[in-house]
XYZ file of C-alpha atoms in Angstrom:
583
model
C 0.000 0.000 0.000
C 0.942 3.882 -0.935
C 1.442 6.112 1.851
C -2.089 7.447 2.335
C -6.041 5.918 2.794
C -8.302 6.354 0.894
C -14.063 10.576 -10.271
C -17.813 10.025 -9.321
C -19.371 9.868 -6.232
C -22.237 7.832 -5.775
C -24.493 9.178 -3.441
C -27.547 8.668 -1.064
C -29.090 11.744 0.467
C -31.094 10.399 3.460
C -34.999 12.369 3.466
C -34.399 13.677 7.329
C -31.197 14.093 9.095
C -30.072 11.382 11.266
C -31.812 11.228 14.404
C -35.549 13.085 12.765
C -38.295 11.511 12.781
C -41.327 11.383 10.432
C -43.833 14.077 11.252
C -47.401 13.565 10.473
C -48.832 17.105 9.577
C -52.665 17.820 10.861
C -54.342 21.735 10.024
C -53.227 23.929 12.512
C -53.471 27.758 13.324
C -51.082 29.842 11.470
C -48.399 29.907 14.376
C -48.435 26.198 14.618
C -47.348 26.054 11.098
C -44.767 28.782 10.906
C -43.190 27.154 13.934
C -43.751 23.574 12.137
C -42.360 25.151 8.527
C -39.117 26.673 11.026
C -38.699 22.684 12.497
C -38.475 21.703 8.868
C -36.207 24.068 7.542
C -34.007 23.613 10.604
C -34.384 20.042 9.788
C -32.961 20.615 6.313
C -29.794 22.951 7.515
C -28.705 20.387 9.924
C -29.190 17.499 6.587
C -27.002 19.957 4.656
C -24.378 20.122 7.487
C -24.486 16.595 8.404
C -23.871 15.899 4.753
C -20.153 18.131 4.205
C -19.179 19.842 0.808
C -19.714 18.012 -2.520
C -23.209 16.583 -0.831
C -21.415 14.075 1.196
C -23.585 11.667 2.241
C -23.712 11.123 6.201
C -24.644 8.194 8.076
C -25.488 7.285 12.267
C -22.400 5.501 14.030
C -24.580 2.716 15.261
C -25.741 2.213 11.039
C -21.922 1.730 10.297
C -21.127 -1.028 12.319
C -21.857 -4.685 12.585
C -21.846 -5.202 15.945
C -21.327 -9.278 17.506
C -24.207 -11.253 17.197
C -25.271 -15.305 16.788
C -23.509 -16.736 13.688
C -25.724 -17.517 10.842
C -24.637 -19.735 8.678
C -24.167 -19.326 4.777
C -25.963 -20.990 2.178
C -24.708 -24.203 0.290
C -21.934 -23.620 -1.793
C -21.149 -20.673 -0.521
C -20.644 -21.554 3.113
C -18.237 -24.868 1.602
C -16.201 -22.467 -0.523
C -15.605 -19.953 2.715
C -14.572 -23.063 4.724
C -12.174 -24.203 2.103
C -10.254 -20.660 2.855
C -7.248 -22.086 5.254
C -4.379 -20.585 6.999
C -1.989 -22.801 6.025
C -2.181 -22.319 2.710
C -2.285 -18.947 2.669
C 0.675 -19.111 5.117
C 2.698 -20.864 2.290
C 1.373 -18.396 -0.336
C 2.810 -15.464 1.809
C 6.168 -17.222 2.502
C 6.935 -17.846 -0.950
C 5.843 -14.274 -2.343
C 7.817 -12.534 0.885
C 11.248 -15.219 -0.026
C 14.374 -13.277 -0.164
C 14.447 -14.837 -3.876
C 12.094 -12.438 -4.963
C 14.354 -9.403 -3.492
C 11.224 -7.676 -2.437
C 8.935 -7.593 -5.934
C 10.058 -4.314 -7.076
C 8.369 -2.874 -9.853
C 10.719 -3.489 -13.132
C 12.915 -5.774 -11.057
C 12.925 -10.046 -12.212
C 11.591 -10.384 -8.410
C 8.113 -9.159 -9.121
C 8.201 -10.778 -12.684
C 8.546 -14.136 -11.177
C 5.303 -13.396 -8.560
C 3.416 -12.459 -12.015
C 4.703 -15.690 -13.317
C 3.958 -17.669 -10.211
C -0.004 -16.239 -9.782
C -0.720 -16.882 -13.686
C 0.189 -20.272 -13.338
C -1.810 -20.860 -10.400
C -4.892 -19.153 -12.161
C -4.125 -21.611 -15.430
C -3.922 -24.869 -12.670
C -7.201 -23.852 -10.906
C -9.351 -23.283 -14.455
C -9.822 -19.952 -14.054
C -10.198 -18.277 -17.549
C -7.972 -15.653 -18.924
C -9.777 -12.365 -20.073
C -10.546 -12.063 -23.493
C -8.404 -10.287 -25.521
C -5.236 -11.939 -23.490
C -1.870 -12.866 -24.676
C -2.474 -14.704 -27.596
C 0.208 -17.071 -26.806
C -1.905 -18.663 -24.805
C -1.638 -20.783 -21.632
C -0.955 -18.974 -18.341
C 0.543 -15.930 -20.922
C -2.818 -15.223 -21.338
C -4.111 -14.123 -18.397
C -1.283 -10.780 -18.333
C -2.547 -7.282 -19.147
C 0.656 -4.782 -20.364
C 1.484 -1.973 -18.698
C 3.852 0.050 -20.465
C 5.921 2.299 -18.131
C 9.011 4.140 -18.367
C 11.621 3.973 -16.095
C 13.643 7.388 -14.878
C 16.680 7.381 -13.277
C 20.052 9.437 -11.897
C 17.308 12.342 -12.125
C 19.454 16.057 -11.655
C 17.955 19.342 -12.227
C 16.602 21.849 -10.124
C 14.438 25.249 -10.530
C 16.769 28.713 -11.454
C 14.657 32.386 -10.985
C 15.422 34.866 -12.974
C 14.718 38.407 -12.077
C 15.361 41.511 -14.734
C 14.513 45.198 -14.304
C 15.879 48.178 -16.262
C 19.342 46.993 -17.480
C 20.008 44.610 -14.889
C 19.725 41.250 -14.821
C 19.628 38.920 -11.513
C 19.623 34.695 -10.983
C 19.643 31.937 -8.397
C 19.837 28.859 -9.144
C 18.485 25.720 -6.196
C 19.434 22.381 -6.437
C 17.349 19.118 -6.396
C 17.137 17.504 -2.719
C 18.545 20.658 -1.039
C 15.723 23.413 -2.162
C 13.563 22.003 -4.493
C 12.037 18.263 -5.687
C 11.146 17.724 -8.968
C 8.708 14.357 -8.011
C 8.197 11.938 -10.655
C 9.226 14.621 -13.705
C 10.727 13.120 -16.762
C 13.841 14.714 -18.602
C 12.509 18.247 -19.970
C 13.164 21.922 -19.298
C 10.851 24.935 -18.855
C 10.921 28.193 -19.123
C 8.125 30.888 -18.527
C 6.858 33.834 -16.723
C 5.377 33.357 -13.146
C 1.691 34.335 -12.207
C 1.395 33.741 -8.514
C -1.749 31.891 -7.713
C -1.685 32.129 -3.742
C -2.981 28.603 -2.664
C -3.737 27.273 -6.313
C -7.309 26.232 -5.437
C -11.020 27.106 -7.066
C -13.937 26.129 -5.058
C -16.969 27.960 -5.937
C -18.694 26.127 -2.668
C -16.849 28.738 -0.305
C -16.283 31.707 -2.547
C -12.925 31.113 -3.200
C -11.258 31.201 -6.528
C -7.266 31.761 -6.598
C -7.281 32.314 -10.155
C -9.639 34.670 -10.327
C -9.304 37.319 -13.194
C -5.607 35.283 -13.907
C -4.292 34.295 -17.105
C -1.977 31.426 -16.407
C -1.583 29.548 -20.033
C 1.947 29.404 -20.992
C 3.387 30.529 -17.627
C 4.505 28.875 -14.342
C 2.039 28.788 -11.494
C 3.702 29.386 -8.066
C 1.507 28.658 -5.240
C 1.661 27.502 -1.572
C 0.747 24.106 -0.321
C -1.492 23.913 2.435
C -5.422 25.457 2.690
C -6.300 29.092 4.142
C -7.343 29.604 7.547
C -11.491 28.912 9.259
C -12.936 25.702 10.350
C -14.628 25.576 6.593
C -11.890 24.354 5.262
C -11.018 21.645 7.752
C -13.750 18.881 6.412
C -12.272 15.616 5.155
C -13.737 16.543 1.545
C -11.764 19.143 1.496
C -8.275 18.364 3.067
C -8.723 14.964 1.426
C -8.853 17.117 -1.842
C -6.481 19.924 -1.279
C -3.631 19.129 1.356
C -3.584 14.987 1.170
C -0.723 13.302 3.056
C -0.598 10.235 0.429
C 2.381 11.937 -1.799
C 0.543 10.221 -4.604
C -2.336 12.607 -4.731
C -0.788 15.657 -2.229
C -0.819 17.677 -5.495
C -2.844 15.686 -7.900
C -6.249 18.342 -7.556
C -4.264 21.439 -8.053
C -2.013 19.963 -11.031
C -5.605 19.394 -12.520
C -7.022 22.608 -12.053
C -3.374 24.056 -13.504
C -3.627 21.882 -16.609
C -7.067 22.624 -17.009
C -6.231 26.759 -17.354
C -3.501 26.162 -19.323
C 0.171 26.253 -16.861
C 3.435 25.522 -17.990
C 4.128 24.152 -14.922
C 3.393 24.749 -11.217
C 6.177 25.740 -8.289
C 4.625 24.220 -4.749
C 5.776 25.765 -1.977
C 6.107 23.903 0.714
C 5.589 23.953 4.646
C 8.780 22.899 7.283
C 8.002 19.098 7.951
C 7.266 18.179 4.360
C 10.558 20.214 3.564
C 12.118 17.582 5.536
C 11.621 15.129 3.114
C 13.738 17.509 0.430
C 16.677 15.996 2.615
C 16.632 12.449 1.103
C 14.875 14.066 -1.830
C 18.184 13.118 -4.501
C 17.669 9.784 -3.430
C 14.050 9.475 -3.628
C 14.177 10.159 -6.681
C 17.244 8.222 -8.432
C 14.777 5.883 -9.513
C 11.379 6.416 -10.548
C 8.727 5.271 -12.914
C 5.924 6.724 -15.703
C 3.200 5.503 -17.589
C 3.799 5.077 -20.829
C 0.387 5.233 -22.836
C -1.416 8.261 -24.632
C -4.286 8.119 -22.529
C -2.250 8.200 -19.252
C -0.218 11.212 -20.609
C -3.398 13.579 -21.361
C -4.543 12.700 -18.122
C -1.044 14.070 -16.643
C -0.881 17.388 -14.460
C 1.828 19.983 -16.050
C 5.273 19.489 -14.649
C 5.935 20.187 -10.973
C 8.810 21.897 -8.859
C 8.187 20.952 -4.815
C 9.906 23.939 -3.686
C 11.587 25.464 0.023
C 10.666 28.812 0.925
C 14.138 30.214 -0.384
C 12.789 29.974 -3.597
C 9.707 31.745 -3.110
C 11.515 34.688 -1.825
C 13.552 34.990 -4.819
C 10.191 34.921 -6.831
C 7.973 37.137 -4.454
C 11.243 38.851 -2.469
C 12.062 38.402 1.404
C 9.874 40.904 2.680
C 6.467 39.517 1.295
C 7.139 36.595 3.667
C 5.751 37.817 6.932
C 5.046 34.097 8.668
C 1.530 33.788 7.305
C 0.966 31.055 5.223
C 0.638 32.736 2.341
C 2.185 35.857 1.698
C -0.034 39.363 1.134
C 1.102 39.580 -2.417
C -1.093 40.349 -4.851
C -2.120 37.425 -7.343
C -1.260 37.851 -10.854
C 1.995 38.211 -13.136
C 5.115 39.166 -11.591
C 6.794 41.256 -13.427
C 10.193 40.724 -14.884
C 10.756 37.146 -13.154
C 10.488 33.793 -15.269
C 11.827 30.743 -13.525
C 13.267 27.820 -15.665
C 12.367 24.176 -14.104
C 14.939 21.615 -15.780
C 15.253 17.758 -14.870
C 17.887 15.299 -16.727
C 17.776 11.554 -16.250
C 18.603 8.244 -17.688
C 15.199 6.686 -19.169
C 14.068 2.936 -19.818
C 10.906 1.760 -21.539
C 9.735 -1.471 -20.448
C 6.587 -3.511 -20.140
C 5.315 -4.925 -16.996
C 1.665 -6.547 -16.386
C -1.339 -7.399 -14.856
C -2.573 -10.465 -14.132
C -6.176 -10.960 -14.780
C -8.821 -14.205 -14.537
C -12.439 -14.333 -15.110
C -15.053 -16.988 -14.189
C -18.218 -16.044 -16.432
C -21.584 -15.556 -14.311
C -24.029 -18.477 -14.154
C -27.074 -16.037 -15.361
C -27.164 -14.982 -19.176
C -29.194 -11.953 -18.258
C -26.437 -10.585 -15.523
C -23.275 -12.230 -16.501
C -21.915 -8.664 -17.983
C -22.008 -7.213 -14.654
C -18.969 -8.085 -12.723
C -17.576 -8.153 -9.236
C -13.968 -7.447 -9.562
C -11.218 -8.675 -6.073
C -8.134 -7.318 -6.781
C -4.590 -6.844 -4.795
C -1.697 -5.382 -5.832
C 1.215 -8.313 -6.060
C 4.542 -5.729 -6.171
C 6.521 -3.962 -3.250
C 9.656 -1.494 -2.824
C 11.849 -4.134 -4.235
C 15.570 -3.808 -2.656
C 17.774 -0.926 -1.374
C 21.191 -2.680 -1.937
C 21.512 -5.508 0.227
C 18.488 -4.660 2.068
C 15.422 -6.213 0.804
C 11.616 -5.434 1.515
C 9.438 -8.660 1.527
C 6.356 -7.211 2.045
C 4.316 -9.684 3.538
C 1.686 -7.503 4.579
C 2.084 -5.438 1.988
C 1.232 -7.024 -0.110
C 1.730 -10.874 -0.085
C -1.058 -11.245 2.384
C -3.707 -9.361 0.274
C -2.458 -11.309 -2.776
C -2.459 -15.113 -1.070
C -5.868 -14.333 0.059
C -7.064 -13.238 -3.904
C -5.230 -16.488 -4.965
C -6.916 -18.965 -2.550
C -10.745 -17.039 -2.777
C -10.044 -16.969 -6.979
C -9.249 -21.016 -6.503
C -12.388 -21.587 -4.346
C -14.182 -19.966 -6.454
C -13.300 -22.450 -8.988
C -13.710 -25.583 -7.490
C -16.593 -24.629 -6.698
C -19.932 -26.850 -7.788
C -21.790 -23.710 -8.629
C -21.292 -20.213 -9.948
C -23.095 -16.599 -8.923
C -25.164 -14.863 -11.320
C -22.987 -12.514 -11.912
C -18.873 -12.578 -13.972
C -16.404 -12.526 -11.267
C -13.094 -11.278 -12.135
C -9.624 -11.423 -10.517
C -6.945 -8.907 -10.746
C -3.396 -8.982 -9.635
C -2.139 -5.481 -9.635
C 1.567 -4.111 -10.798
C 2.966 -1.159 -9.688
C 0.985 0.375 -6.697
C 3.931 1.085 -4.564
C 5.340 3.422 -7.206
C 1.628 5.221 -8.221
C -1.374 3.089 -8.627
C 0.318 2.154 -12.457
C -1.381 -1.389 -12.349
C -5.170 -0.566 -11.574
C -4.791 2.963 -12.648
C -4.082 1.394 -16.429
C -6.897 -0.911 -16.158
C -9.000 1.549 -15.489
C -8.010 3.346 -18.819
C -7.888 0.159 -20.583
C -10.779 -1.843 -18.471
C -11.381 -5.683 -19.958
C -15.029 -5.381 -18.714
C -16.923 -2.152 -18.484
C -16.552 0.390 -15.725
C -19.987 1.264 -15.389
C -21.119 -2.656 -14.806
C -18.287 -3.194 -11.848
C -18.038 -2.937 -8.311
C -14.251 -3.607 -6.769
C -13.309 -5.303 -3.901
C -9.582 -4.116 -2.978
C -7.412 -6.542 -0.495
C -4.054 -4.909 0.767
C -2.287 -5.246 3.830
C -4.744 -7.735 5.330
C -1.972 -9.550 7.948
C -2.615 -7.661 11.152
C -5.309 -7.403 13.849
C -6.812 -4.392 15.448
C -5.579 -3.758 19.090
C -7.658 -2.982 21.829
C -7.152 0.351 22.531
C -7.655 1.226 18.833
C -11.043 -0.321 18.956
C -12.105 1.373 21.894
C -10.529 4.615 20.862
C -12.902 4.106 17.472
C -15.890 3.568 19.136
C -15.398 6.527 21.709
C -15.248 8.992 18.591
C -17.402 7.627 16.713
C -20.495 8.068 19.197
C -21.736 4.922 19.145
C -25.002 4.858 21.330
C -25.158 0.971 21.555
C -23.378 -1.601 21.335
C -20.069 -0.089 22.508
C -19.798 -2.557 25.633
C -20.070 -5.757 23.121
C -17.567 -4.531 20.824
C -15.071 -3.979 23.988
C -15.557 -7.818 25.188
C -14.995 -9.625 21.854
C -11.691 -10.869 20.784
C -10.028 -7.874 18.661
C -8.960 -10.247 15.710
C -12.617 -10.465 14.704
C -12.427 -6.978 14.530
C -12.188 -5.205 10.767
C -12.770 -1.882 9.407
C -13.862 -1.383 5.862
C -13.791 1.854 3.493
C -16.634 1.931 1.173
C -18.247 5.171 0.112
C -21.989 5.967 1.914
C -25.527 5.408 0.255
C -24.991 1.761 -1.600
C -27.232 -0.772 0.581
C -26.236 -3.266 -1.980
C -23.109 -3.503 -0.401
C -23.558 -2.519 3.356
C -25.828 -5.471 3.183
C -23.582 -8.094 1.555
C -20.790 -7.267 3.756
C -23.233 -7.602 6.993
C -24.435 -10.745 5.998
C -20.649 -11.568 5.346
C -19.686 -10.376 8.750
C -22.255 -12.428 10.664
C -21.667 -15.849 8.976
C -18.161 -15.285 10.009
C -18.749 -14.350 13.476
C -17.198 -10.788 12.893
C -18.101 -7.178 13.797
C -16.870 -4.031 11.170
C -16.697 -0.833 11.300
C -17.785 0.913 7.681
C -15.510 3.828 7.260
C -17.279 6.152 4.861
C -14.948 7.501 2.235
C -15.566 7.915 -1.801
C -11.885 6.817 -1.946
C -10.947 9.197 -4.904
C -7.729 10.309 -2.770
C -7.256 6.657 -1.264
C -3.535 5.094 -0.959
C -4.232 1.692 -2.725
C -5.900 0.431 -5.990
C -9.846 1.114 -5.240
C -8.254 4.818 -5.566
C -8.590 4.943 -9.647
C -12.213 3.092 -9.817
C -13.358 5.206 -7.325
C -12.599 8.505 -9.360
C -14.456 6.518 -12.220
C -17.444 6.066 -10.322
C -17.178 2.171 -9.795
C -18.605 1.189 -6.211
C -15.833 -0.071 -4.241
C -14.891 -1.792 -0.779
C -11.420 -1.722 1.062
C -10.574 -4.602 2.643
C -7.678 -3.503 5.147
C -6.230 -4.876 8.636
C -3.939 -2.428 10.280
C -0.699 -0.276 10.324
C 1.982 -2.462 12.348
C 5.810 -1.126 12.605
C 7.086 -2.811 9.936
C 5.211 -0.946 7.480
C 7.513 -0.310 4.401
C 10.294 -1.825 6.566
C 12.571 -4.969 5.857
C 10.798 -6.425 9.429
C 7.740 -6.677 6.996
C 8.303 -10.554 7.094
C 5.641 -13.961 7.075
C 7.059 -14.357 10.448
C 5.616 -10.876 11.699
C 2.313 -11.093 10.236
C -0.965 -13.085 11.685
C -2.091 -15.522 8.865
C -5.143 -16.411 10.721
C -6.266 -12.908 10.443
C -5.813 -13.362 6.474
C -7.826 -16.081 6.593
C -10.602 -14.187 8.220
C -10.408 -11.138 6.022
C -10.362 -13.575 2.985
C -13.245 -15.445 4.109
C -15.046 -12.133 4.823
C -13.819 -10.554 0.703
C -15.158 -14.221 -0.678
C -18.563 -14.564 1.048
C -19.035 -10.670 0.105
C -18.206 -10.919 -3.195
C -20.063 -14.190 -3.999
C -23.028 -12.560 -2.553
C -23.195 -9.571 -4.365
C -22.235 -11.067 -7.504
C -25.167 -13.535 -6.989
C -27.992 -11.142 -5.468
């Protein structure tokens, strides 16, 4: 998984706000219904606010959880296939994807092409279908999707301002990982005028525009990271949106809005602890990857310069920094300054690839709507002699697709509906894997719903579970939740307002003797592969255990993780999706 949780929204906008109740309107003297027309439109502010920007949909704490209760058992086949989910095999799964022999499944590296290899196979052994349109070689070869991707590396460069008036001509020039970051920017240079843009954002919900009466097309935007000041802007829409802490999409809705209006590029300007990270900045970036497709490059933001705030004095001068966040300087063209962002490198086209399998739904009428599991299969690879297994992350998500895709298969009887399995490349490095599917999908968007597994190895802990239910103001059922064993305790993103799925996953949850917790989120800005089908409108659920220490660490090892808590999330992910695909 990307640092970071978390197009479309799908929505449900409940009739009364949580906690109103139905009124049942007789005549009444004029008072009575002025004060009655007053309850309603009170009624209707506190919907509004209960609901966030964008129409967020809310929803009561004691509706999103599934609190302990008697076990009900699952139909036949489906409770045989859910049973047929064991530890032990997933154990072995996990021990060979985490083995020092695959150095850590780097993207690009033979590691992760032998864990393609290996899951291909194991799809071809257990009769699971390629997609159409697959290799046409045939065999397991035909269940791998291409990604093209470009590979960047020994990146140098760095941002120069240039500063004329009259006959005189001034420059200062910062260099990469010491001033400035040039993240994930491909061998180029550019050189433009700079319109300052104060935070970079537009939203017409607050009356706030930054580019207001600006012409930016052809020029270099320089804004500062960050959101302005009032309890407006602190909403999880919005900071979600604007000021993300997944590096992956920190910058992603500002680089839109700059594309959209025309920039050359954009200079960020950063605040003091992400400036920290410009310290191992050169390194960061010696090695980074691209995609490598037309319809991945039109969707790109212009080219960006993550900058210190030495750099935006020499663009706005040292006395327009006062300590606010962003400086009192007017926003528009400033005059005689250009800035020239250049970045060198070493570059590499190369192919890497999905690996997708399909059983075909039982029902003629329904069989080209599909319920999609996916998990990414790569990690961060090696660092020298220092390898990252990634058990967690993400061997345990990818076992667990393996051994639900192969019950699936033996099964005696199929859903109504096409299941499909998908084992992602490149999420570590930006989403590549999923985020090409989803540009490329096999099966249409519009008829899917995706159930994401990553990082599925370790168990709440106590004190995180009470901690949850204390903010979430839980009116009952708190006590019950506090007694039960933590391990058959899991948290689930899936956005608000689709009973389709609430319901699958509580039926799920009780044949498995679980209790959830449904954190609401359309996922648009999440750190794993739902991220891309959320922002295309494609109903989604996370399936996630917990942060442990050896996140992105070599202790991330089969030996560190719980395998009988990826049994239970794996039982959970294959009872929900048979359900829904067979509803």
């Amino acid at each position: 998984m990307s640092d970071g949780h978390g197009r479309t929204r799908l929505l449900f906008i409940s009739p009364l706000p949580r906690g109103a109740r139905a009124v049942h309107h007789q005549r009444g003297n004029p008072m009575q219904r002025l004060t009655l027309l007053l309850s309603l439109l009170l009624a209707l502010a506190v919907l509004a606010a209960a609901a966030g920007p964008a129409g967020e949909a809310a929803s009561s704490p004691d509706q999103d959880f599934v609190l302990p209760q008697p076990v009900e058992p699952l139909p036949e086949p489906l409770a045989t296939a859910v049973a047929g989910i064991g530890a032990p095999a997933l154990a072995a799964h996990i021990r060979l994807l985490a083995s020092p022999s695959l150095e850590g499944r780097g993207l690009g590296d033979r590691g992760l092409d032998a864990a393609l290899e290996y899951v291909a196979a194991s799809l071809e052994l257990a009769g699971i279908a390629p997609p159409s349109g697959g290799d046409p070689s045939g065999g397991a070869a035909a269940h791998f999707q291409v990604v093209p991707l470009r590979e960047i590396s020994g990146q140098q460069g760095g941002v120069t301002v240039v500063r004329q008036s009259d006959d005189q001509t001034w420059s200062r020039s910062f260099a990469l990982g010491v001033d400035c970051l040039l993240p994930y920017l491909a061998p180029q240079t550019i050189t433009a005028p700079v319109v300052f843009a104060g935070y970079g954002i537009r939203e017409p919900g607050l009356g706030h525009d930054d580019y207001q009466g600006l012409d930016v097309r052809g020029r270099i935007v320089l804004l500062f990271a960050g959101l302005p000041d009032g309890p407006q802007w602190q909403t999880k829409e919005l900071t979600g949106r604007w000021n993300a802490e997944d590096g992956d999409d920190r910058y992603s809705a500002r680089l839109g809005l700059a594309r959209e209006l025309g920039a050359s590029a954009v200079v960020a300007i950063e605040r003091e602890d992400w400036l920290k990270k410009l310290e191992d900045g050169r390194e960061a970036m010696a090695r980074f990857f691209l995609p490598f497709d037309a319809a991945a490059a039109a969707g790109e933001g212009p080219p960006l310069a993550v900058a210190s705030a030495a750099v935006a004095e020499a663009l706005l001068g040292a006395d327009a920094l006062t300590g606010s966040a962003v400086p009192a300087v007017p926003h528009g063209l400033l005059p005689g300054i250009s800035a020239t962002i250049s970045a060198s490198g070493s570059e590499r086209v190369f192919d890497s690839r999905n690996v997708l399998g399909v059983i075909p739904g039982a029902d003629p009428a329904l069989r080209d709507e599909v319920v999609m599991i996916g998990a990414h299969l790569d990690h961060l690879g090696r660092s020298g002699d220092v390898i990252f297994p990634g058990a967690d992350d993400n061997a345990s998500g990818s076992a667990a697709l393996l051994e639900i895709a192969k019950a699936f298969a033996a099964s005696p009887a199929r859903p109504k509906r096409t299941l499909a399995f998908a084992f992602w490349t490149g999420e570590e490095e930006g989403k590549f894997g999923s985020g090409h599917y989803c540009r490329h999908p096999v099966w249409p968007l519009e008829r899917t719903t995706y159930l994401n597994l990553d990082m599925i190895g370790h168990p709440w802990l106590p004190e995180e579970i009470a901690k949850l239910v204390a903010d979430s103001g839980l009116q009952q059922g708190g006590d019950a939740l506090a007694a039960m064993a933590p391990a058959d305790f899991i948290e689930l993103g899936l956005p608000a307002g689709l009973p389709e799925l609430d319901a699958a996953l509580r039926r799920a949850a009780i044949a498995n003797g679980l209790a959830l917790h449904f954190d609401r989120t359309h996922g648009k800005f999440g750190g794993s592969d739902y991220r891309d089908f959320a922002r295309a409108g494609v109903p989604f659920i996370r399936f996630f255990g917990n942060f442990h220490p050896g996140y992105h660490e070599p202790s991330d090892t089969g030996e560190a993780l719980d395998a009988a808590q990826v049994q239970r999330v794996a039982r959970l992910a294959l009872a929900t999706a048979w359900l829904l695909a067979d509803r």
